[in-house]
Amino acid sequence: MAETLRRVLTRDGAAWSGEENTPAAGPPLLLLGAPGSGKTTLLFAAALEAAGEGQGPVLFLTRRPLQSLPRGTGTTRDPMRLQKIRFQYPPSTRELFRLLCSAHEAPGPAPSLLLLDGLEEYLAEDPEPQEAAYLIALLLDTAAHFSHRLGPGRDCGLMVALQTQEEAGSGDILHLALLQRYFPAQCWLQPDAPGPGEHGLRACLEPGGLGPRTEWWVTFRSDGEMMIAPWPTQAGDPSSGKGSSSGGQP
């Protein structure tokens, strides 16, 4: 999943054929950021990217309907891609469990990407670690089931967004540690000071052992348009590649 998000952040869609040489989905990815950091916009952009790969529909799970479609990418209004995104709105943890447990009964082609936005809202209903572990297991099993239905050489990716807090409690720390164990690929969104009338952040992608850490400067303009540029390379750090090479959370 890190590769899908990397293509979104590099904005290099013209170099992507979409019909052949599709890379494997890769390990599950955890998207982390504070409230208003652009997690939903990036999830939606990843959904559009996957919908254009010709591999199957995309299943986007969120607690409540989006008020409007994020304007993050130039493909936002592509009707062919939008038609391949299936939105479902489980309003509670119980309903989310029910939806995931019945995924094998769903008709139609299997999704090539499973997205969950607002994981923290479901975890808040029952903060016990065993409930979080059960939900994670269901998500992983559902993605594995979709991969089996897709056939040999085709995998269903899994990407989950989690809201982080500046002052995390002990339960939040336990949840994050558990998630990081099963989601080796992670992308941290850290707010940064943008220009007037803009909202900016630093996106740090750790692909889970499949490549180097990469960082971008992401700016959301007042009209919601997303602008992306590589993060400046740290001087004197040959291992930083396009971005900073500091480990762990940015």
PDB file of C-alpha atoms in Angstrom:
ATOM      1  CA  MET A   1       0.000   0.000   0.000  1.00  0.00           C
ATOM      2  CA  ALA A   2       2.953   2.286   0.484  1.00  0.00           C
ATOM      3  CA  GLU A   3       3.534   2.276  -3.280  1.00  0.00           C
ATOM      4  CA  THR A   4      -0.032   3.429  -3.972  1.00  0.00           C
ATOM      5  CA  LEU A   5       0.345   6.295  -1.521  1.00  0.00           C
ATOM      6  CA  ARG A   6       3.782   7.102  -2.922  1.00  0.00           C
ATOM      7  CA  ARG A   7       2.277   7.487  -6.407  1.00  0.00           C
ATOM      8  CA  VAL A   8      -0.340   9.849  -4.972  1.00  0.00           C
ATOM      9  CA  LEU A   9       2.319  11.958  -3.275  1.00  0.00           C
ATOM     10  CA  THR A  10       4.694  12.027  -6.229  1.00  0.00           C
ATOM     11  CA  ARG A  11       1.821  13.053  -8.516  1.00  0.00           C
ATOM     12  CA  ASP A  12       3.383  11.009 -11.342  1.00  0.00           C
ATOM     13  CA  GLY A  13       0.182   9.523 -12.734  1.00  0.00           C
ATOM     14  CA  ALA A  14       1.247  10.154 -16.345  1.00  0.00           C
ATOM     15  CA  ALA A  15       4.038   7.608 -15.972  1.00  0.00           C
ATOM     16  CA  TRP A  16       1.620   4.950 -14.714  1.00  0.00           C
ATOM     17  CA  SER A  17      -0.080   2.784 -17.322  1.00  0.00           C
ATOM     18  CA  GLY A  18      -2.683   1.366 -14.927  1.00  0.00           C
ATOM     19  CA  GLU A  19      -3.370  -1.718 -17.008  1.00  0.00           C
ATOM     20  CA  GLU A  20      -0.178  -3.721 -16.730  1.00  0.00           C
ATOM     21  CA  ASN A  21       2.826  -4.248 -14.498  1.00  0.00           C
ATOM     22  CA  THR A  22       0.660  -3.473 -11.469  1.00  0.00           C
ATOM     23  CA  PRO A  23       2.804  -3.861  -8.343  1.00  0.00           C
ATOM     24  CA  ALA A  24       1.744  -6.061  -5.446  1.00  0.00           C
ATOM     25  CA  ALA A  25      -0.351  -4.379  -2.793  1.00  0.00           C
ATOM     26  CA  GLY A  26       2.422  -4.617  -0.214  1.00  0.00           C
ATOM     27  CA  PRO A  27       1.970  -4.671   3.567  1.00  0.00           C
ATOM     28  CA  PRO A  28      -0.973  -2.937   5.260  1.00  0.00           C
ATOM     29  CA  LEU A  29      -0.453   0.784   5.771  1.00  0.00           C
ATOM     30  CA  LEU A  30      -1.388   2.935   8.756  1.00  0.00           C
ATOM     31  CA  LEU A  31      -2.020   6.622   8.046  1.00  0.00           C
ATOM     32  CA  LEU A  32      -1.548   8.753  11.170  1.00  0.00           C
ATOM     33  CA  GLY A  33      -2.167  12.421  11.836  1.00  0.00           C
ATOM     34  CA  ALA A  34      -3.791  15.003  14.063  1.00  0.00           C
ATOM     35  CA  PRO A  35      -7.350  16.236  13.483  1.00  0.00           C
ATOM     36  CA  GLY A  36      -7.603  18.134  10.199  1.00  0.00           C
ATOM     37  CA  SER A  37      -4.236  16.904   8.919  1.00  0.00           C
ATOM     38  CA  GLY A  38      -5.613  15.631   5.589  1.00  0.00           C
ATOM     39  CA  LYS A  39      -5.981  11.923   6.341  1.00  0.00           C
ATOM     40  CA  THR A  40      -9.360  11.598   4.614  1.00  0.00           C
ATOM     41  CA  THR A  41      -8.116  13.516   1.571  1.00  0.00           C
ATOM     42  CA  LEU A  42      -5.113  11.213   1.177  1.00  0.00           C
ATOM     43  CA  LEU A  43      -7.257   8.103   1.697  1.00  0.00           C
ATOM     44  CA  PHE A  44      -9.634   9.315  -0.995  1.00  0.00           C
ATOM     45  CA  ALA A  45      -6.715  10.111  -3.313  1.00  0.00           C
ATOM     46  CA  ALA A  46      -5.397   6.561  -2.755  1.00  0.00           C
ATOM     47  CA  ALA A  47      -8.856   5.205  -3.581  1.00  0.00           C
ATOM     48  CA  LEU A  48      -8.874   7.135  -6.863  1.00  0.00           C
ATOM     49  CA  GLU A  49      -5.360   5.929  -7.668  1.00  0.00           C
ATOM     50  CA  ALA A  50      -6.293   2.296  -7.060  1.00  0.00           C
ATOM     51  CA  ALA A  51      -9.561   2.697  -8.997  1.00  0.00           C
ATOM     52  CA  GLY A  52      -7.534   3.710 -12.047  1.00  0.00           C
ATOM     53  CA  GLU A  53      -5.308   0.634 -11.962  1.00  0.00           C
ATOM     54  CA  GLY A  54      -7.875  -1.673 -13.565  1.00  0.00           C
ATOM     55  CA  GLN A  55      -7.574  -4.224 -10.752  1.00  0.00           C
ATOM     56  CA  GLY A  56     -11.082  -4.050  -9.282  1.00  0.00           C
ATOM     57  CA  PRO A  57     -13.323  -1.805  -7.205  1.00  0.00           C
ATOM     58  CA  VAL A  58     -12.302  -0.026  -4.011  1.00  0.00           C
ATOM     59  CA  LEU A  59     -14.169  -0.415  -0.693  1.00  0.00           C
ATOM     60  CA  PHE A  60     -14.105   2.778   1.414  1.00  0.00           C
ATOM     61  CA  LEU A  61     -15.421   2.392   4.981  1.00  0.00           C
ATOM     62  CA  THR A  62     -16.122   5.393   7.158  1.00  0.00           C
ATOM     63  CA  ARG A  63     -18.458   6.093  10.063  1.00  0.00           C
ATOM     64  CA  ARG A  64     -20.481   8.794   8.292  1.00  0.00           C
ATOM     65  CA  PRO A  65     -20.919  10.010   4.698  1.00  0.00           C
ATOM     66  CA  LEU A  66     -18.426  12.552   3.396  1.00  0.00           C
ATOM     67  CA  GLN A  67     -19.943  16.021   3.291  1.00  0.00           C
ATOM     68  CA  SER A  68     -18.171  16.669  -0.010  1.00  0.00           C
ATOM     69  CA  LEU A  69     -15.562  14.906  -2.112  1.00  0.00           C
ATOM     70  CA  PRO A  70     -12.027  16.028  -1.251  1.00  0.00           C
ATOM     71  CA  ARG A  71     -10.391  18.059  -4.019  1.00  0.00           C
ATOM     72  CA  GLY A  72      -6.966  16.600  -3.445  1.00  0.00           C
ATOM     73  CA  THR A  73      -6.112  15.377  -6.941  1.00  0.00           C
ATOM     74  CA  GLY A  74      -6.815  16.073 -10.567  1.00  0.00           C
ATOM     75  CA  THR A  75      -8.620  12.720 -10.846  1.00  0.00           C
ATOM     76  CA  THR A  76     -11.217  13.680  -8.207  1.00  0.00           C
ATOM     77  CA  ARG A  77     -13.892  14.333 -10.804  1.00  0.00           C
ATOM     78  CA  ASP A  78     -13.051  11.392 -13.071  1.00  0.00           C
ATOM     79  CA  PRO A  79     -16.463   9.638 -13.258  1.00  0.00           C
ATOM     80  CA  MET A  80     -14.958   6.290 -14.304  1.00  0.00           C
ATOM     81  CA  ARG A  81     -12.804   6.169 -11.181  1.00  0.00           C
ATOM     82  CA  LEU A  82     -15.529   7.452  -8.875  1.00  0.00           C
ATOM     83  CA  GLN A  83     -17.865   4.695 -10.037  1.00  0.00           C
ATOM     84  CA  LYS A  84     -15.357   2.070  -8.853  1.00  0.00           C
ATOM     85  CA  ILE A  85     -15.329   3.364  -5.253  1.00  0.00           C
ATOM     86  CA  ARG A  86     -17.948   1.719  -3.019  1.00  0.00           C
ATOM     87  CA  PHE A  87     -18.689   3.722   0.120  1.00  0.00           C
ATOM     88  CA  GLN A  88     -20.180   2.030   3.170  1.00  0.00           C
ATOM     89  CA  TYR A  89     -20.944   3.712   6.488  1.00  0.00           C
ATOM     90  CA  PRO A  90     -20.984   1.356   9.481  1.00  0.00           C
ATOM     91  CA  PRO A  91     -22.168   3.681  12.308  1.00  0.00           C
ATOM     92  CA  SER A  92     -20.803   1.604  15.176  1.00  0.00           C
ATOM     93  CA  THR A  93     -18.158  -0.965  16.007  1.00  0.00           C
ATOM     94  CA  ARG A  94     -20.828  -3.669  16.091  1.00  0.00           C
ATOM     95  CA  GLU A  95     -21.952  -2.760  12.573  1.00  0.00           C
ATOM     96  CA  LEU A  96     -18.347  -2.649  11.370  1.00  0.00           C
ATOM     97  CA  PHE A  97     -17.779  -6.146  12.789  1.00  0.00           C
ATOM     98  CA  ARG A  98     -20.943  -7.339  11.057  1.00  0.00           C
ATOM     99  CA  LEU A  99     -19.894  -5.851   7.722  1.00  0.00           C
ATOM    100  CA  LEU A 100     -16.412  -7.369   7.842  1.00  0.00           C
ATOM    101  CA  CYS A 101     -17.685 -10.773   8.974  1.00  0.00           C
ATOM    102  CA  SER A 102     -20.149 -10.888   6.055  1.00  0.00           C
ATOM    103  CA  ALA A 103     -17.658  -9.707   3.429  1.00  0.00           C
ATOM    104  CA  HIS A 104     -17.411 -13.199   1.953  1.00  0.00           C
ATOM    105  CA  GLU A 105     -21.131 -13.042   1.128  1.00  0.00           C
ATOM    106  CA  ALA A 106     -20.953  -9.750  -0.786  1.00  0.00           C
ATOM    107  CA  PRO A 107     -21.807 -10.150  -4.493  1.00  0.00           C
ATOM    108  CA  GLY A 108     -19.778  -8.710  -7.343  1.00  0.00           C
ATOM    109  CA  PRO A 109     -16.038  -8.502  -7.972  1.00  0.00           C
ATOM    110  CA  ALA A 110     -13.669  -8.452  -5.008  1.00  0.00           C
ATOM    111  CA  PRO A 111     -12.133  -5.078  -4.070  1.00  0.00           C
ATOM    112  CA  SER A 112      -8.491  -4.426  -4.864  1.00  0.00           C
ATOM    113  CA  LEU A 113      -8.218  -1.990  -1.942  1.00  0.00           C
ATOM    114  CA  LEU A 114      -9.905  -1.810   1.469  1.00  0.00           C
ATOM    115  CA  LEU A 115      -9.856   1.583   3.207  1.00  0.00           C
ATOM    116  CA  LEU A 116     -11.022   2.489   6.713  1.00  0.00           C
ATOM    117  CA  ASP A 117     -11.225   6.116   7.835  1.00  0.00           C
ATOM    118  CA  GLY A 118     -11.606   7.186  11.467  1.00  0.00           C
ATOM    119  CA  LEU A 119     -10.406   4.006  13.186  1.00  0.00           C
ATOM    120  CA  GLU A 120     -10.091   5.909  16.486  1.00  0.00           C
ATOM    121  CA  GLU A 121     -13.870   6.456  16.594  1.00  0.00           C
ATOM    122  CA  TYR A 122     -14.513   2.714  16.502  1.00  0.00           C
ATOM    123  CA  LEU A 123     -11.796   1.982  19.065  1.00  0.00           C
ATOM    124  CA  ALA A 124     -13.253   4.593  21.425  1.00  0.00           C
ATOM    125  CA  GLU A 125     -16.488   2.594  21.788  1.00  0.00           C
ATOM    126  CA  ASP A 126     -14.635  -0.220  23.537  1.00  0.00           C
ATOM    127  CA  PRO A 127     -11.029   0.721  24.335  1.00  0.00           C
ATOM    128  CA  GLU A 128     -10.050  -2.718  25.629  1.00  0.00           C
ATOM    129  CA  PRO A 129      -6.947  -4.071  23.825  1.00  0.00           C
ATOM    130  CA  GLN A 130      -8.666  -7.359  22.958  1.00  0.00           C
ATOM    131  CA  GLU A 131     -11.399  -5.524  21.062  1.00  0.00           C
ATOM    132  CA  ALA A 132      -8.794  -3.575  19.109  1.00  0.00           C
ATOM    133  CA  ALA A 133      -6.944  -6.806  18.347  1.00  0.00           C
ATOM    134  CA  TYR A 134     -10.176  -8.418  17.137  1.00  0.00           C
ATOM    135  CA  LEU A 135     -10.933  -5.503  14.822  1.00  0.00           C
ATOM    136  CA  ILE A 136      -7.407  -5.549  13.403  1.00  0.00           C
ATOM    137  CA  ALA A 137      -7.667  -9.308  12.826  1.00  0.00           C
ATOM    138  CA  LEU A 138     -10.988  -8.845  11.008  1.00  0.00           C
ATOM    139  CA  LEU A 139      -9.532  -6.161   8.756  1.00  0.00           C
ATOM    140  CA  LEU A 140      -6.516  -8.319   7.890  1.00  0.00           C
ATOM    141  CA  ASP A 141      -8.662 -11.422   7.320  1.00  0.00           C
ATOM    142  CA  THR A 142     -11.079  -9.480   5.091  1.00  0.00           C
ATOM    143  CA  ALA A 143      -8.226  -8.144   2.955  1.00  0.00           C
ATOM    144  CA  ALA A 144      -6.779 -11.679   2.731  1.00  0.00           C
ATOM    145  CA  HIS A 145     -10.185 -13.036   1.668  1.00  0.00           C
ATOM    146  CA  PHE A 146     -10.490 -10.391  -1.054  1.00  0.00           C
ATOM    147  CA  SER A 147      -6.949 -11.262  -2.226  1.00  0.00           C
ATOM    148  CA  HIS A 148      -7.947 -14.911  -2.539  1.00  0.00           C
ATOM    149  CA  ARG A 149     -10.986 -13.952  -4.610  1.00  0.00           C
ATOM    150  CA  LEU A 150      -8.897 -11.722  -6.869  1.00  0.00           C
ATOM    151  CA  GLY A 151      -6.789 -14.703  -7.896  1.00  0.00           C
ATOM    152  CA  PRO A 152      -3.088 -15.543  -8.174  1.00  0.00           C
ATOM    153  CA  GLY A 153      -0.697 -12.609  -8.298  1.00  0.00           C
ATOM    154  CA  ARG A 154      -3.347 -10.064  -7.309  1.00  0.00           C
ATOM    155  CA  ASP A 155      -3.693  -8.782  -3.762  1.00  0.00           C
ATOM    156  CA  CYS A 156      -6.186  -6.569  -1.964  1.00  0.00           C
ATOM    157  CA  GLY A 157      -4.403  -3.730  -0.213  1.00  0.00           C
ATOM    158  CA  LEU A 158      -5.376  -2.434   3.230  1.00  0.00           C
ATOM    159  CA  MET A 159      -5.026   1.177   4.395  1.00  0.00           C
ATOM    160  CA  VAL A 160      -6.362   2.519   7.717  1.00  0.00           C
ATOM    161  CA  ALA A 161      -6.418   6.102   9.029  1.00  0.00           C
ATOM    162  CA  LEU A 162      -5.996   6.802  12.754  1.00  0.00           C
ATOM    163  CA  GLN A 163      -6.262  10.184  14.444  1.00  0.00           C
ATOM    164  CA  THR A 164      -3.433  10.926  16.872  1.00  0.00           C
ATOM    165  CA  GLN A 165      -3.463  13.253  19.872  1.00  0.00           C
ATOM    166  CA  GLU A 166      -0.691  15.489  21.230  1.00  0.00           C
ATOM    167  CA  GLU A 167      -1.242  14.076  24.709  1.00  0.00           C
ATOM    168  CA  ALA A 168      -2.023  10.396  24.232  1.00  0.00           C
ATOM    169  CA  GLY A 169      -3.411   8.360  27.102  1.00  0.00           C
ATOM    170  CA  SER A 170      -2.253   4.888  28.064  1.00  0.00           C
ATOM    171  CA  GLY A 171      -5.045   3.307  26.007  1.00  0.00           C
ATOM    172  CA  ASP A 172      -4.049   5.292  22.919  1.00  0.00           C
ATOM    173  CA  ILE A 173      -0.427   4.213  23.339  1.00  0.00           C
ATOM    174  CA  LEU A 174      -1.439   0.559  23.613  1.00  0.00           C
ATOM    175  CA  HIS A 175      -3.635   0.827  20.520  1.00  0.00           C
ATOM    176  CA  LEU A 176      -0.856   2.453  18.514  1.00  0.00           C
ATOM    177  CA  ALA A 177       1.702  -0.162  19.567  1.00  0.00           C
ATOM    178  CA  LEU A 178      -0.714  -2.919  18.555  1.00  0.00           C
ATOM    179  CA  LEU A 179      -1.458  -1.314  15.210  1.00  0.00           C
ATOM    180  CA  GLN A 180       2.205  -0.739  14.415  1.00  0.00           C
ATOM    181  CA  ARG A 181       2.845  -4.439  14.952  1.00  0.00           C
ATOM    182  CA  TYR A 182       0.388  -5.440  12.219  1.00  0.00           C
ATOM    183  CA  PHE A 183       0.739  -2.395   9.962  1.00  0.00           C
ATOM    184  CA  PRO A 184       4.477  -2.287   9.152  1.00  0.00           C
ATOM    185  CA  ALA A 185       4.028   0.454   6.544  1.00  0.00           C
ATOM    186  CA  GLN A 186       3.127   3.848   8.030  1.00  0.00           C
ATOM    187  CA  CYS A 187       2.652   7.412   6.883  1.00  0.00           C
ATOM    188  CA  TRP A 188       2.815  10.220   9.467  1.00  0.00           C
ATOM    189  CA  LEU A 189       1.209  13.585   8.751  1.00  0.00           C
ATOM    190  CA  GLN A 190       2.777  16.378  10.802  1.00  0.00           C
ATOM    191  CA  PRO A 191       1.388  19.944  10.595  1.00  0.00           C
ATOM    192  CA  ASP A 192       3.855  22.607   9.529  1.00  0.00           C
ATOM    193  CA  ALA A 193       3.666  26.375   9.046  1.00  0.00           C
ATOM    194  CA  PRO A 194       2.273  27.156   5.549  1.00  0.00           C
ATOM    195  CA  GLY A 195       1.782  30.440   3.769  1.00  0.00           C
ATOM    196  CA  PRO A 196      -1.181  32.784   4.278  1.00  0.00           C
ATOM    197  CA  GLY A 197      -4.546  31.144   3.549  1.00  0.00           C
ATOM    198  CA  GLU A 198      -3.008  27.669   3.325  1.00  0.00           C
ATOM    199  CA  HIS A 199      -2.857  24.546   5.480  1.00  0.00           C
ATOM    200  CA  GLY A 200       0.415  22.625   5.245  1.00  0.00           C
ATOM    201  CA  LEU A 201       1.924  19.445   6.575  1.00  0.00           C
ATOM    202  CA  ARG A 202       4.921  17.187   6.324  1.00  0.00           C
ATOM    203  CA  ALA A 203       4.121  13.669   5.054  1.00  0.00           C
ATOM    204  CA  CYS A 204       6.643  11.000   6.091  1.00  0.00           C
ATOM    205  CA  LEU A 205       6.220   7.589   4.451  1.00  0.00           C
ATOM    206  CA  GLU A 206       7.841   4.496   5.983  1.00  0.00           C
ATOM    207  CA  PRO A 207       7.145   1.679   3.479  1.00  0.00           C
ATOM    208  CA  GLY A 208       7.689  -1.173   5.938  1.00  0.00           C
ATOM    209  CA  GLY A 209      11.056  -2.451   4.764  1.00  0.00           C
ATOM    210  CA  LEU A 210      10.251  -2.191   1.046  1.00  0.00           C
ATOM    211  CA  GLY A 211      12.262   0.958   0.443  1.00  0.00           C
ATOM    212  CA  PRO A 212      13.674   4.118   1.999  1.00  0.00           C
ATOM    213  CA  ARG A 213      11.738   6.605   4.059  1.00  0.00           C
ATOM    214  CA  THR A 214      10.423   9.426   1.874  1.00  0.00           C
ATOM    215  CA  GLU A 215       9.040  12.831   2.838  1.00  0.00           C
ATOM    216  CA  TRP A 216       6.918  15.460   1.104  1.00  0.00           C
ATOM    217  CA  TRP A 217       5.638  18.945   1.772  1.00  0.00           C
ATOM    218  CA  VAL A 218       1.845  18.925   1.292  1.00  0.00           C
ATOM    219  CA  THR A 219      -0.155  22.152   1.167  1.00  0.00           C
ATOM    220  CA  PHE A 220      -3.929  22.484   1.125  1.00  0.00           C
ATOM    221  CA  ARG A 221      -5.066  25.755  -0.392  1.00  0.00           C
ATOM    222  CA  SER A 222      -8.135  27.618   0.810  1.00  0.00           C
ATOM    223  CA  ASP A 223     -10.250  25.979  -1.930  1.00  0.00           C
ATOM    224  CA  GLY A 224      -9.157  22.491  -0.811  1.00  0.00           C
ATOM    225  CA  GLU A 225      -6.725  21.856  -3.676  1.00  0.00           C
ATOM    226  CA  MET A 226      -3.739  19.737  -2.608  1.00  0.00           C
ATOM    227  CA  MET A 227      -0.245  20.817  -3.702  1.00  0.00           C
ATOM    228  CA  ILE A 228       2.702  18.438  -3.222  1.00  0.00           C
ATOM    229  CA  ALA A 229       6.484  18.913  -3.401  1.00  0.00           C
ATOM    230  CA  PRO A 230       9.447  16.777  -2.249  1.00  0.00           C
ATOM    231  CA  TRP A 231      10.727  17.643   1.204  1.00  0.00           C
ATOM    232  CA  PRO A 232      14.165  19.349   0.983  1.00  0.00           C
ATOM    233  CA  THR A 233      17.018  16.904   1.525  1.00  0.00           C
ATOM    234  CA  GLN A 234      18.804  17.330   4.823  1.00  0.00           C
ATOM    235  CA  ALA A 235      22.262  18.724   4.253  1.00  0.00           C
ATOM    236  CA  GLY A 236      25.029  16.319   5.077  1.00  0.00           C
ATOM    237  CA  ASP A 237      22.763  13.257   5.309  1.00  0.00           C
ATOM    238  CA  PRO A 238      23.514  10.940   2.360  1.00  0.00           C
ATOM    239  CA  SER A 239      20.895   8.380   3.475  1.00  0.00           C
ATOM    240  CA  SER A 240      17.992  10.804   3.487  1.00  0.00           C
ATOM    241  CA  GLY A 241      17.103  10.427  -0.195  1.00  0.00           C
ATOM    242  CA  LYS A 242      14.250  12.800  -0.968  1.00  0.00           C
ATOM    243  CA  GLY A 243      13.557  13.558   2.677  1.00  0.00           C
ATOM    244  CA  SER A 244      14.752  13.387   6.229  1.00  0.00           C
ATOM    245  CA  SER A 245      16.217  10.109   7.441  1.00  0.00           C
ATOM    246  CA  SER A 246      15.286  10.445  11.100  1.00  0.00           C
ATOM    247  CA  GLY A 247      13.647   7.247  12.335  1.00  0.00           C
ATOM    248  CA  GLY A 248      10.297   6.674  13.989  1.00  0.00           C
ATOM    249  CA  GLN A 249       7.649   9.317  14.379  1.00  0.00           C
ATOM    250  CA  PRO A 250       8.588  12.654  12.744  1.00  0.00           C
TER     251      PRO A 250
END
